[in-house]
Each structure stands twice: as structure tokens, then as C-alpha cells.
Amino acid sequence: MPQDMTTLANPDSALEPLTILRQTFGYSSFRGLQSEVVDQICAGGHALVVMPTGSGKSLCYQIPAIARPGTAIVVSPLIALMQDQVAALQELDVRAAALNSAQPPDESREALQALHEGRLDMLYVAPERLMMDSFLQMLKSRRLALFAIDEAHCISEWGHDFRPEYRRLGVLAELFPEIPRVALTATADAPTRQDIVTRLSLQEGRIFLGGFDRPNIRYGVQPKSSGRRQLLDFIKAQGREAGIVYCLSRARTEETAVWLRGEGISALPYHAGMPAETRARHQERFLKEPGLVIAATIAFGMGIDKPDVRFVAHLDPPRSLESYYQETGRAGRDGLPAETLLLFGLQDIAQHRRMIEESNAPAERKRLEHRKLDALLGYAETTRCRRQVLLEYFGDSGEPCGNCDTCLSPPKSFDGTIAAQKALSAVYRSGQRYGSAHIIDLLLGRGTEKIQAAGHDRLPTFGVGAEFSASAWRSILRQLVSLGLLEIDLAGYGSLRLTEKSRPVLRGETQVALRQEIGARRKAGSAAAARGASAAHILKSPREQALFEALREKRLELARQANVPPYIIFHDATLVEMVKAPPKSHAELALIPGVGVSKLERYGDSFLEAITAFSFNDEGDSAG
Ligand code: ADP
Ligand code: ZN
């Protein structure tokens, strides 16, 4: 018997968006642009939504998906993570399912069956699956609420994450002209945005731009000295929280994870060279176990929706500010404080330059990559607010933020003209063929074998820099590179050369302001970092922290029983609210953000009991 095409996927389709927000999701009001986007789509329009991570993009399509009759088709690039989103929705009693090649056949069958019977509000599919002709044909006979295209920047070759399978999504506009299309992404600069609009034919829709700032993320940069030790200090300052450590190579992710475990931190590697099954296992553990650290290449991350990643560290620098923004952006999606640390040195930059040169990209592309790396270097060496530099790169702006290392401990600058002249002339007189280590030996007057072999102990610059330490010179050379007064040779062997801009400095026509010695800055930086980002830190009293831990314990126990990640039960932000004003009844609990009808029913008693038990014990303790 043919399916009844008029079956409504959602019998309660008359529900108002605000009612859905409150009852299903447990939030009292819309945030930012959410309600405008929801209205646009509920009215049948198209939209491109560019809003930062953690700002609540999902609700922008999930609420219309529930409100509108029919099933919403959600395109999501990563199969592994669909499951997670679907699980979260099912916890809310939303009728969601996923369809992908990784699931057992009976699960796919069940999802298709539910689609046919009009029992689904949302169906998550991978783009390859959606684009199969038979699937598209089948969809034409279904009642559809909308198409949501998540991580929409993947459709654009201009973006940093192009995925060929996204290209064909353009046909949706031809096949389903009446169905609203909403594209969502967190990172898209102007050309990428234009490209998405064209490819998905969104010209008649609206563009919603939510700005790029992530105020809860604290940015911090340190020159790399003892990379691992710096990383360890940073991780320890976070308490036992979940975080990501980005490394440049596969081998380094493995070594780093082993080393961290040796230091008592539970850590696992993740990179594209690992067997798929191991990768999936590590990712799952990251989602489900509290306080796990993943040492990963950039293969790890896209679509990682874990809201309570408390820190992101770069043991090696990323290729560009765009990647940096994207990678650090995986911290603190829940809006609670999150920390970042970027470690970098000139050798790393040289290595990136070499990788660019050795790739077989066309010359134009290579020039662009070098420029992107320059911008990153400028960010790392800036004496301004880091957030301002980052936002300006995306065409956004803001005041000094008060939540980055330069705002928190402003670097002091000094007149570095003479130091710069000494360094530039050491580079020039040694033939512009040496890297920073050799130049520093030369400045400090160290008669190493290499110095003697080259006869550099006879140069007039030999030993003229004794007033600074080697690490101070490293800092000065880095700053000269970022100011464009020195350049690292393009082939990337790390040798330093003069530039156009060096000459006026050497002739004494230009002054150079440099940032104070790094030693002092590093101390200040780690003092700032010592705040840590754990949610427990925003709860001031030990008593509140203890209650928070007790609620987390309860959550973990429930999560294990249900075999879901803890945050699917409640986010940390919700637990924090329970701690600040402990609810005593279902009615009070229902007022807490993140507690909707289904979760109240499912978990309300457990959490209320945990709160009562805690107060009881606590009073007992203080009495005795
Ligand atoms: P994005 O996809 O933009 O990165 P999410 O959709 O994952 O962000 O939402 C980030 C967090 O904010 C989630 O914990 C979500 O439940 C929460 N959130 C979204 N909208 C609201 C709202 N209106 N009020 C309170 N919290 C919200
Ligand atoms: Zn700042």
C-alpha cells in the first residue's frame, strides 16, 4: 500500500517555537539571532547562518524541524558524530534518527521505516547518502520540513575544509525548490560566505551573521622553550578536565599521549593514520570519560560537539589564524570559561614554510599560504589584545578583552633599535645563510666549532650582544621576523635574511620598539593560566565545588547506565545552576536552564536526591 503522503511527521505541529524552546529544550528565551532565524525558516524562507561555535546554531534548525510539518533532513559531514546528536535529541524525546553506512542494517531499516511512516522530526544523513539518486527520488514522495546543511563551509573550495561530496548539494534547490534550506557554519570569511550562497542558491534567503567573538575562551601564547614542560604546567593548571592537544605529526600525537600518561594524565592519541576502529574508540572515550586529554592532529575535531572541552593547547602551531580559530573554538562550547595555549618557535615556522614549499600547489596558492602564516606569526608576537587581532583578521572588531594573556599581563616594551641593528648586522655579515641558533652564538661570542669553521669569531659582530641572554635573543629574532625586518628563507631551511625594511633600521632611520624579555612574560602568562578553566573554578566556595562534584558523580553514574556521554544528561552549565541555587522540588528544578520536560521526568528525582543527600551530609559534617 502506498504511503499516505499527507501524514504529518509531527502531530503537534501547531506548537509555537517558544513553547518548544521551553518545554523540549528547557531554555527560557532565545539567544542572539536564534529567534530571527527560526522565524525565517518557520515562514518557509532560506537562510545562511554564520554564528560562532557555542552560540546555539543547532536550535536554529531543530526548532523549525519540530515546529514544521514533515521531516527535516539534516546533512552532517561526520558519521561518527551524528549518532551523538541523535542520542541527545532522543533524550529530549525528539523523534530523531540517523542514516549512515556505519550503522547496523537493522538500524538503517528502522530509520527508513520511521521516515516512511511519518514518525520522524529529524533525519541526519551523510551527504554521500543523501545524494544517491534513489534516495533523492524517495524523498520526493515524503513530506519534508526543511534541509539543514551543517558545517556548510565544506561546500566551498575557498574555505579551509573543502569536502568534494558537499559539492553536489546544489541540486537540492532544483529538486526541492519549495523546501526551506538553511546552511550553518562557524567559520566563513566573506568569499566563503558568497560561495555558499551561490552553491546552495540561497540568494532569496537571508544571511545571519553573528560575529566571531568567543568571549569565554581565554587566549594565551608562549614562546616554546621546553615545550612539554610548558604543556604539562598548563594541563595541570586546568584540573582534571577534558582537553585537546594539537600536534603537527602523527608520530608526535602518539609520543605526546604516552608521555602525558607517564605524567599521570589520562591521554590518548588520534590521527588519520590509525585504524578506523581505534580512532572511533578513542573518540568515544573522549566523549564519555571525564577528564580525558586527546593528543591529535588536525584530523580530530570537525563536528566534535562535546560541549565541555575545557582547554585546547597547540604543542605545534597551526598553519593559519583560520585553523587556529577553528581549533581553539572547540573549547568551551557550553559558554563556561575555557583556556587555550599556543606554543611556538621560529623552528616551527621554518618547518611550516618548508611544508608549503614542498607541496605541489601552484605558486599563487603557496604565496597565499605564506601570507597566512605571516598573520599567525603577527598574532603570536603581538603586544596588543590577542582577541582584537584575531577578530580583525575576520573583519570583526572589539575592545581590548581583558581575557587574554596580553590584556591580563600587558607586555612592557623597550627601545630595541640597537638590539635590532646588532641582530641585523650579524645576519648580514655572516652571509644571510644561517638560522637563529648560529646567529645567537655569534652575537653572544660563543666560539663553537661551527663559528670557528666559518671564521665568524673574526667578524666585528662577534660577541656584541652579551647584554642579553640567549632566550632574550631568541625573542628578539622572533619579533624581528614578525615585524618583517628579517625573513626566514622560503625554502624553509631556517636561515634568516634581511628584507626591504631592514635597511632603514641599519642606517638608524627607523626606531624599533620591542617587547620586554620573555622570562618575565612567561611567569605572568602561567600565573594567568593557573586560574584554570574548570567549571569548578567559577564556583567560589569549597562547599559549592563539592556539591558540583557530587552532581557530576551522579551524572556519570546515570550516563554509564544509559551508555551515553555525561553531557547528554545535563551540561556542566546546568549543573552549575543547580549548585548556585539548589532546587528543592520538581517545580524549582524545571526553572533551571537545560531542564526540559523529558529530562525532568527522567532524571529529576535522581538529582534532587543527590542535592538533598549532599546538604544532609554537609550539615552532619559541620555539626560534628
Ligand atoms: P553551535 O552549534 O552554535 O556550536 P550549539 O547548538 O551546540 O552551538 O549550542 C551551544 C550550547 O548552547 C548548547 O549547550 C545549547 O544547549 C546551548 N543553548 C543553545 N541555545 C540556547 C538558549 N536559547 N538558551 C540557553 N542555552 C542555549
Ligand atoms: Zn585581550
XYZ file of C-alpha atoms and ligand atoms in Angstrom:
652
model
C 0.000 0.000 0.000
C 1.433 3.396 -0.898
C 2.341 5.629 1.975
C -0.053 8.389 2.758
C 1.778 11.459 1.628
C -0.266 13.742 3.789
C 0.775 12.071 7.032
C 2.187 14.754 9.257
C 5.513 13.826 10.780
C 4.558 15.763 13.819
C 1.007 15.670 15.039
C 1.664 18.621 17.376
C 2.849 20.782 14.532
C 0.893 23.736 15.824
C 3.497 24.178 18.570
C 4.994 27.629 18.814
C 8.790 27.917 18.630
C 8.937 29.470 22.090
C 6.900 26.630 23.562
C 9.264 24.115 22.009
C 12.264 26.021 23.321
C 10.862 25.931 26.844
C 9.227 22.543 27.052
C 11.527 20.423 24.961
C 14.876 22.124 25.445
C 14.272 23.685 28.837
C 15.561 27.171 27.962
C 13.583 30.243 28.859
C 14.430 32.554 25.970
C 16.104 32.640 22.596
C 19.669 33.868 22.374
C 21.113 36.333 19.872
C 19.853 35.763 16.358
C 18.147 32.452 17.111
C 14.582 33.686 17.108
C 15.013 35.611 13.854
C 16.490 32.573 12.146
C 13.753 30.331 13.492
C 11.063 32.735 12.260
C 12.647 32.937 8.824
C 12.663 29.175 8.403
C 9.287 28.568 10.001
C 7.892 31.008 7.456
C 9.355 28.857 4.691
C 12.410 31.021 3.845
C 16.044 30.088 3.266
C 18.982 31.162 5.404
C 22.742 31.176 5.794
C 23.661 31.252 9.464
C 27.224 32.191 10.412
C 27.486 32.189 14.170
C 30.370 31.273 16.431
C 30.674 27.858 17.973
C 28.630 27.516 21.113
C 26.184 30.237 20.175
C 23.385 27.774 19.591
C 23.215 27.125 15.857
C 21.594 23.727 16.284
C 18.390 25.120 17.729
C 18.090 27.355 14.666
C 17.102 24.324 12.596
C 15.978 21.916 15.304
C 13.113 24.086 16.468
C 11.726 24.677 12.942
C 12.218 20.945 12.334
C 9.865 20.220 15.213
C 7.506 23.111 14.528
C 7.028 22.497 10.816
C 5.083 19.543 9.483
C 7.179 16.802 7.925
C 10.703 15.523 8.483
C 13.769 17.737 8.457
C 16.766 16.345 6.589
C 19.992 17.325 8.329
C 23.216 16.976 6.352
C 26.200 16.443 8.575
C 29.715 15.558 7.408
C 30.822 13.213 10.140
C 29.051 9.936 10.573
C 30.564 9.265 13.964
C 29.041 12.395 15.429
C 25.560 12.078 14.015
C 24.945 9.316 16.455
C 25.805 11.649 19.271
C 23.430 14.356 18.137
C 20.660 11.886 17.614
C 21.203 10.446 21.092
C 20.999 13.935 22.576
C 17.726 14.611 20.751
C 16.237 11.276 21.758
C 16.992 12.134 25.393
C 14.729 15.125 24.845
C 12.052 12.871 23.363
C 12.536 14.417 19.945
C 11.905 11.920 17.177
C 15.307 11.830 15.501
C 17.273 9.168 13.652
C 20.434 8.878 11.597
C 21.120 7.085 8.371
C 24.690 6.199 7.526
C 26.937 3.478 6.229
C 28.453 2.761 9.626
C 25.300 1.647 11.384
C 23.954 -1.915 11.607
C 21.460 -2.738 8.811
C 18.500 -3.109 11.145
C 19.097 0.388 12.449
C 19.009 1.823 8.924
C 15.902 -0.181 8.196
C 14.222 1.140 11.310
C 15.176 4.730 10.425
C 13.781 4.363 6.900
C 10.647 2.756 8.223
C 10.120 5.639 10.639
C 10.648 8.093 7.789
C 8.068 6.321 5.655
C 5.553 6.256 8.447
C 5.996 9.944 9.121
C 7.328 9.280 12.613
C 10.455 11.440 12.353
C 11.075 15.106 13.102
C 14.693 14.901 12.013
C 16.757 12.551 9.921
C 20.545 13.031 9.934
C 22.275 11.840 6.782
C 25.779 11.966 5.340
C 25.987 13.942 2.077
C 27.019 10.879 0.040
C 23.913 9.084 1.173
C 21.596 11.989 0.549
C 22.938 12.449 -2.974
C 22.176 8.892 -4.085
C 19.590 9.155 -6.860
C 17.337 6.530 -5.387
C 17.348 8.292 -2.045
C 16.528 11.663 -3.575
C 13.694 10.080 -5.555
C 12.322 8.507 -2.420
C 12.484 11.821 -0.562
C 10.364 13.427 -3.254
C 7.417 11.389 -2.064
C 7.945 12.304 1.601
C 6.732 15.347 3.400
C 9.824 17.403 4.255
C 10.095 20.181 6.806
C 13.437 21.608 5.694
C 17.009 20.853 4.693
C 19.692 21.854 7.177
C 23.277 21.815 5.914
C 25.632 21.775 8.866
C 29.319 22.756 8.550
C 28.289 24.465 5.329
C 31.758 25.910 4.711
C 32.698 22.423 3.491
C 30.894 23.213 0.246
C 33.366 25.930 -0.662
C 36.801 25.461 -2.102
C 37.652 28.841 -0.620
C 37.073 27.522 2.864
C 39.611 25.625 4.885
C 37.765 22.343 4.898
C 36.511 21.643 1.390
C 34.705 18.335 1.003
C 34.007 17.238 -2.573
C 30.902 15.293 -1.530
C 29.345 18.588 -0.399
C 29.529 19.979 -3.926
C 26.530 18.156 -5.248
C 24.210 19.548 -2.573
C 23.466 22.329 -5.056
C 20.862 20.089 -6.724
C 18.614 20.322 -3.668
C 17.469 23.735 -4.866
C 16.391 22.260 -8.217
C 14.740 19.134 -6.891
C 13.026 20.655 -3.868
C 12.563 24.348 -4.633
C 9.725 24.705 -2.113
C 11.569 23.262 0.877
C 13.485 25.741 3.082
C 17.276 25.344 3.011
C 19.332 26.519 5.939
C 23.124 26.413 5.805
C 25.090 26.763 9.043
C 28.758 27.322 9.808
C 31.001 28.861 12.452
C 33.879 29.939 10.247
C 33.390 31.571 6.898
C 35.101 34.723 5.721
C 33.430 36.936 3.111
C 34.445 34.997 -0.056
C 33.457 31.707 1.567
C 30.056 33.115 2.538
C 29.441 34.289 -1.008
C 30.412 30.913 -2.345
C 27.984 29.099 -0.025
C 25.109 31.379 -1.105
C 25.821 30.710 -4.773
C 26.308 26.962 -4.478
C 23.152 26.404 -2.448
C 21.098 29.045 -4.293
C 20.329 30.956 -1.126
C 20.080 34.327 -2.887
C 16.485 34.765 -1.883
C 17.110 33.854 1.698
C 18.674 35.866 4.488
C 22.202 35.887 5.826
C 22.534 35.924 9.604
C 25.972 36.994 10.788
C 26.569 36.514 14.477
C 30.102 37.879 14.858
C 33.143 35.823 15.668
C 33.884 36.563 19.282
C 34.039 33.727 21.788
C 34.275 35.715 24.994
C 34.558 32.722 27.304
C 37.740 31.500 25.604
C 40.937 32.866 27.072
C 43.749 33.143 24.560
C 47.345 32.606 25.589
C 50.607 32.269 23.680
C 54.058 31.297 24.919
C 57.335 31.111 23.078
C 58.295 27.469 23.030
C 61.214 26.658 25.288
C 60.755 23.307 26.974
C 57.566 22.580 25.033
C 56.479 19.534 27.015
C 57.069 21.070 30.425
C 55.096 24.162 29.403
C 52.297 21.943 28.177
C 52.284 19.924 31.374
C 52.141 23.013 33.602
C 49.256 24.261 31.550
C 47.327 20.992 31.654
C 47.871 20.614 35.388
C 46.527 24.108 35.998
C 43.248 23.032 34.388
C 42.422 20.428 36.999
C 41.214 17.077 35.718
C 39.335 18.402 32.743
C 38.917 17.277 29.155
C 41.063 18.935 26.542
C 42.714 18.639 23.143
C 46.432 18.959 22.396
C 47.131 19.602 18.727
C 50.400 18.265 17.320
C 51.888 18.601 13.864
C 52.629 14.970 13.096
C 51.099 11.588 13.719
C 54.201 10.355 15.500
C 54.080 13.312 17.841
C 50.481 12.635 18.868
C 51.489 9.113 19.899
C 54.627 10.195 21.759
C 52.787 13.007 23.490
C 49.976 10.742 24.670
C 52.442 8.196 26.046
C 54.415 10.911 27.774
C 51.316 12.511 29.297
C 50.203 9.150 30.654
C 53.630 8.799 32.207
C 52.939 12.106 33.936
C 49.700 10.794 35.377
C 47.297 12.357 32.903
C 44.877 10.138 31.068
C 45.584 10.765 27.421
C 45.025 9.093 24.052
C 46.325 9.812 20.553
C 44.174 10.459 17.489
C 45.250 10.805 13.870
C 44.131 9.765 10.428
C 46.748 7.014 10.154
C 45.244 4.957 12.958
C 42.884 2.074 12.169
C 39.334 3.419 11.891
C 38.210 1.271 14.752
C 40.867 2.592 17.160
C 40.056 6.118 16.127
C 36.364 5.608 16.790
C 37.153 4.058 20.167
C 39.380 6.935 21.225
C 36.819 9.456 20.147
C 34.089 7.666 22.031
C 36.202 7.566 25.183
C 36.874 11.265 24.813
C 33.141 11.922 24.688
C 32.213 9.618 27.540
C 35.042 9.640 30.069
C 35.535 12.696 32.202
C 38.893 14.436 32.093
C 40.436 12.703 29.091
C 43.064 14.500 27.012
C 43.387 13.776 23.288
C 46.702 14.404 21.557
C 45.669 14.819 17.954
C 46.488 16.016 14.506
C 44.008 18.298 12.806
C 42.186 15.152 11.684
C 40.480 15.366 15.078
C 37.841 17.898 15.622
C 35.433 18.833 12.927
C 31.977 18.343 14.331
C 33.241 17.429 17.789
C 30.218 18.675 19.631
C 31.460 17.842 23.098
C 30.399 20.974 24.967
C 32.735 20.649 27.949
C 36.148 20.624 26.273
C 37.850 22.918 28.794
C 41.120 23.583 27.022
C 42.861 23.418 23.667
C 46.648 23.530 23.505
C 48.820 23.736 20.414
C 52.087 21.968 21.075
C 52.930 22.921 17.485
C 51.482 25.999 15.809
C 48.653 25.705 13.255
C 49.034 26.837 9.641
C 46.878 29.910 9.795
C 44.712 32.032 12.058
C 41.674 30.453 10.444
C 42.759 26.996 11.590
C 43.749 28.393 14.962
C 40.338 29.972 15.438
C 38.619 26.789 14.358
C 40.733 24.530 16.575
C 40.658 26.705 19.703
C 36.942 27.134 19.043
C 36.373 23.536 20.081
C 36.881 24.599 23.678
C 34.021 25.905 25.800
C 31.029 25.364 23.551
C 28.937 25.369 26.714
C 29.861 29.010 27.333
C 31.773 28.265 30.532
C 35.372 29.503 30.837
C 37.890 27.744 28.591
C 41.648 28.148 28.166
C 43.956 27.947 25.208
C 47.713 27.793 24.869
C 49.731 28.236 21.698
C 53.397 27.253 21.885
C 55.541 28.373 19.023
C 59.117 28.935 17.995
C 60.979 30.002 14.877
C 61.849 26.402 14.033
C 58.151 25.592 13.800
C 57.591 28.458 11.435
C 60.549 27.312 9.332
C 59.069 23.833 9.211
C 55.713 25.166 8.028
C 57.444 27.209 5.336
C 59.231 24.091 4.163
C 55.978 22.134 4.063
C 54.378 24.844 1.953
C 57.308 24.889 -0.451
C 57.443 21.120 -0.738
C 53.748 20.799 -1.548
C 52.883 20.751 -5.228
C 50.415 23.603 -5.003
C 50.601 26.343 -7.662
C 52.794 29.364 -6.887
C 49.815 31.630 -6.222
C 48.491 29.234 -3.606
C 51.903 28.992 -1.950
C 52.127 32.768 -1.671
C 48.718 32.796 -0.004
C 49.785 30.102 2.458
C 52.912 32.054 3.340
C 50.832 35.160 3.948
C 48.501 33.218 6.219
C 51.479 32.011 8.187
C 52.706 35.618 8.486
C 49.383 36.587 10.015
C 49.729 33.814 12.559
C 53.219 34.953 13.444
C 51.988 38.514 13.848
C 49.311 37.245 16.216
C 51.806 35.259 18.256
C 54.168 38.211 18.641
C 51.601 40.948 19.122
C 51.697 43.284 22.112
C 48.021 44.137 21.547
C 44.946 42.323 22.792
C 45.012 38.934 21.090
C 41.263 38.824 20.649
C 41.337 42.115 18.780
C 43.998 40.827 16.403
C 42.053 37.619 15.848
C 38.711 39.334 15.275
C 40.233 41.891 12.909
C 41.541 39.047 10.808
C 37.904 38.004 10.236
C 36.754 41.552 9.577
C 35.170 41.827 13.014
C 36.175 44.248 15.764
C 36.018 44.750 19.501
C 37.517 46.440 22.545
C 40.544 45.032 24.390
C 39.030 41.971 26.002
C 40.522 41.620 29.453
C 40.552 37.862 28.906
C 43.759 37.123 27.012
C 47.344 36.954 28.199
C 48.370 40.353 26.826
C 45.359 42.056 28.415
C 45.942 40.288 31.721
C 49.654 40.954 31.925
C 50.483 43.639 29.378
C 53.973 43.149 27.957
C 56.385 46.021 28.520
C 58.206 47.338 25.534
C 61.651 48.897 25.237
C 63.608 50.773 22.586
C 65.089 47.854 20.699
C 66.751 49.843 17.909
C 70.305 48.979 18.912
C 69.476 45.353 19.599
C 67.804 45.152 16.196
C 70.816 46.719 14.475
C 73.149 44.219 16.133
C 70.988 41.277 15.100
C 70.502 42.513 11.527
C 74.151 43.178 11.073
C 75.102 39.746 12.469
C 72.761 38.212 9.896
C 74.176 40.341 7.092
C 77.845 39.871 7.900
C 77.541 36.099 8.203
C 76.173 35.951 4.666
C 72.427 35.503 5.350
C 72.879 31.761 5.328
C 72.377 30.794 8.969
C 69.499 30.060 11.291
C 68.743 31.682 14.621
C 70.875 29.326 16.755
C 74.050 30.251 14.887
C 73.226 33.966 14.858
C 72.736 33.857 18.623
C 76.096 32.096 19.114
C 77.642 34.814 17.022
C 76.019 37.636 18.994
C 76.953 36.071 22.311
C 80.547 35.441 21.220
C 80.400 31.679 21.636
C 83.329 30.096 19.849
C 81.558 26.915 18.760
C 83.069 24.658 16.123
C 80.647 25.932 13.533
C 81.520 29.547 14.387
C 85.246 28.859 14.134
C 84.945 26.807 10.966
C 83.131 29.713 9.335
C 85.645 32.213 10.694
C 82.804 34.101 12.354
C 84.830 34.672 15.503
C 86.698 37.270 13.468
C 83.574 39.237 12.499
C 83.085 42.636 14.171
C 79.685 41.492 15.414
C 81.196 38.518 17.269
C 80.207 38.912 20.934
C 78.492 42.310 20.599
C 75.282 41.004 22.140
C 76.455 39.901 25.560
C 73.993 42.184 27.328
C 71.152 39.790 26.503
C 70.669 36.096 27.278
C 70.213 33.520 24.538
C 66.491 33.337 25.254
C 66.196 37.128 25.047
C 67.877 36.990 21.646
C 65.529 34.260 20.533
C 62.646 36.531 21.445
C 64.225 39.484 19.633
C 64.819 37.464 16.462
C 61.243 36.189 16.502
C 59.953 39.702 16.868
C 62.146 40.938 14.030
C 60.691 38.222 11.820
C 57.141 39.090 12.781
C 57.834 42.781 12.182
C 59.097 41.916 8.708
C 62.645 43.113 9.492
C 64.012 39.621 8.946
C 62.626 36.779 6.906
C 63.048 33.057 7.034
C 64.191 31.821 3.637
C 61.316 30.456 1.618
C 62.743 27.005 1.162
C 62.358 26.872 4.900
C 65.797 25.718 5.922
C 65.524 28.269 8.659
C 68.215 30.681 7.520
C 67.488 34.316 8.251
C 67.717 37.059 5.630
C 67.342 40.816 5.537
C 64.298 42.386 3.902
C 63.464 45.714 2.277
C 62.543 47.031 5.681
C 65.903 46.156 7.313
C 67.926 48.872 5.632
C 66.392 51.953 7.297
C 66.872 50.287 10.672
C 70.518 49.526 9.964
C 71.035 53.121 8.853
C 69.429 54.374 12.070
C 66.479 55.979 10.270
C 63.796 53.909 11.980
C 63.279 53.150 15.649
C 62.224 49.670 16.706
C 60.071 49.038 19.762
C 60.458 45.539 21.111
C 58.697 43.617 23.790
C 60.476 43.048 27.083
C 62.449 39.857 27.739
C 60.305 36.785 27.703
C 61.238 35.352 31.114
C 59.040 37.812 32.946
C 56.238 37.342 30.478
C 56.276 33.616 30.796
C 55.830 33.810 34.537
C 52.972 36.232 34.181
C 51.464 34.055 31.488
C 51.462 30.948 33.600
C 50.109 32.816 36.601
C 47.211 33.874 34.436
C 46.793 30.360 33.143
C 46.842 28.967 36.640
C 43.284 30.151 37.024
C 42.343 27.016 35.139
C 39.149 26.658 33.228
C 37.303 24.014 35.124
C 33.690 24.800 35.867
C 34.596 24.217 39.496
C 36.708 27.364 39.365
C 33.748 29.590 38.728
C 32.144 28.221 41.869
C 33.854 30.109 44.625
C 33.270 28.239 47.852
C 34.639 24.758 48.576
C 31.130 23.768 49.549
C 29.772 24.688 46.117
C 32.629 22.902 44.438
C 31.924 19.796 46.473
C 28.262 19.847 45.505
C 29.254 20.310 41.880
C 31.490 17.248 42.080
C 28.704 15.274 43.742
C 26.311 16.164 40.924
C 28.905 15.240 38.358
C 29.323 11.861 40.046
C 25.590 11.314 39.875
C 25.582 12.334 36.226
C 28.423 9.966 35.394
C 26.603 7.101 37.055
C 23.433 7.807 35.040
C 25.446 8.253 31.847
C 27.131 4.882 32.315
C 23.769 3.207 32.831
C 22.400 4.781 29.666
C 25.695 4.359 27.780
C 25.751 7.983 26.641
C 28.276 10.804 27.210
C 27.591 12.596 30.516
C 26.799 15.920 28.839
C 23.860 14.308 27.093
C 22.199 14.009 30.504
C 22.958 17.596 31.593
C 25.630 20.107 30.591
C 28.062 21.447 33.171
C 26.356 24.813 32.804
C 23.108 23.244 34.019
C 24.861 21.602 36.986
C 26.467 24.929 37.874
C 23.000 26.490 38.054
C 21.810 23.664 40.302
C 24.720 24.381 42.624
C 24.168 28.134 42.751
C 20.523 27.846 43.720
C 19.889 24.240 44.740
C 16.336 23.284 43.733
C 14.165 21.506 46.266
C 11.279 20.425 44.060
C 10.458 19.422 40.513
C 8.957 22.859 40.015
C 12.181 24.584 41.034
C 14.291 22.180 39.019
C 12.187 22.866 35.931
C 13.217 26.526 36.069
C 16.892 25.700 35.586
C 18.199 26.274 32.033
C 18.689 22.983 30.232
C 15.979 21.117 32.171
C 13.073 20.357 29.861
C 10.023 18.202 30.376
C 11.554 14.855 29.416
C 14.741 15.289 31.430
C 12.803 16.460 34.433
C 10.829 13.283 34.334
C 13.791 11.044 33.636
C 16.439 12.481 35.940
C 14.677 14.939 38.220
C 14.390 12.599 41.189
C 18.000 11.414 40.963
C 19.386 14.937 41.056
C 17.018 16.175 43.736
C 18.020 13.207 45.888
C 21.695 13.884 45.287
C 21.212 17.502 46.355
C 19.304 16.531 49.484
C 21.840 13.856 50.397
C 24.627 16.366 49.987
C 23.035 19.035 52.203
C 22.289 16.411 54.794
C 25.858 15.059 54.916
C 27.238 18.524 54.784
C 25.206 19.681 57.776
C 26.165 16.494 59.582
C 29.842 17.302 58.947
C 29.680 20.857 60.128
C 27.697 19.826 63.230
C 30.264 17.166 64.107
P 26.787 25.640 17.986
O 26.200 24.565 17.121
O 26.500 27.016 17.512
O 28.227 25.436 18.269
P 25.117 24.500 19.977
O 23.899 24.450 19.168
O 25.856 23.228 20.206
O 26.094 25.581 19.403
O 24.757 25.187 21.366
C 25.731 25.502 22.312
C 25.157 25.401 23.714
O 24.257 26.455 23.993
C 24.392 24.132 23.932
O 24.714 23.677 25.219
C 22.954 24.559 23.837
O 22.119 23.668 24.501
C 23.016 25.926 24.468
N 21.934 26.813 24.024
C 21.525 26.989 22.760
N 20.509 27.885 22.708
C 20.284 28.297 23.970
C 19.353 29.227 24.582
N 18.465 29.906 23.858
N 19.418 29.389 25.923
C 20.314 28.698 26.653
N 21.209 27.826 26.144
C 21.199 27.605 24.819
Zn 42.633 40.784 25.222
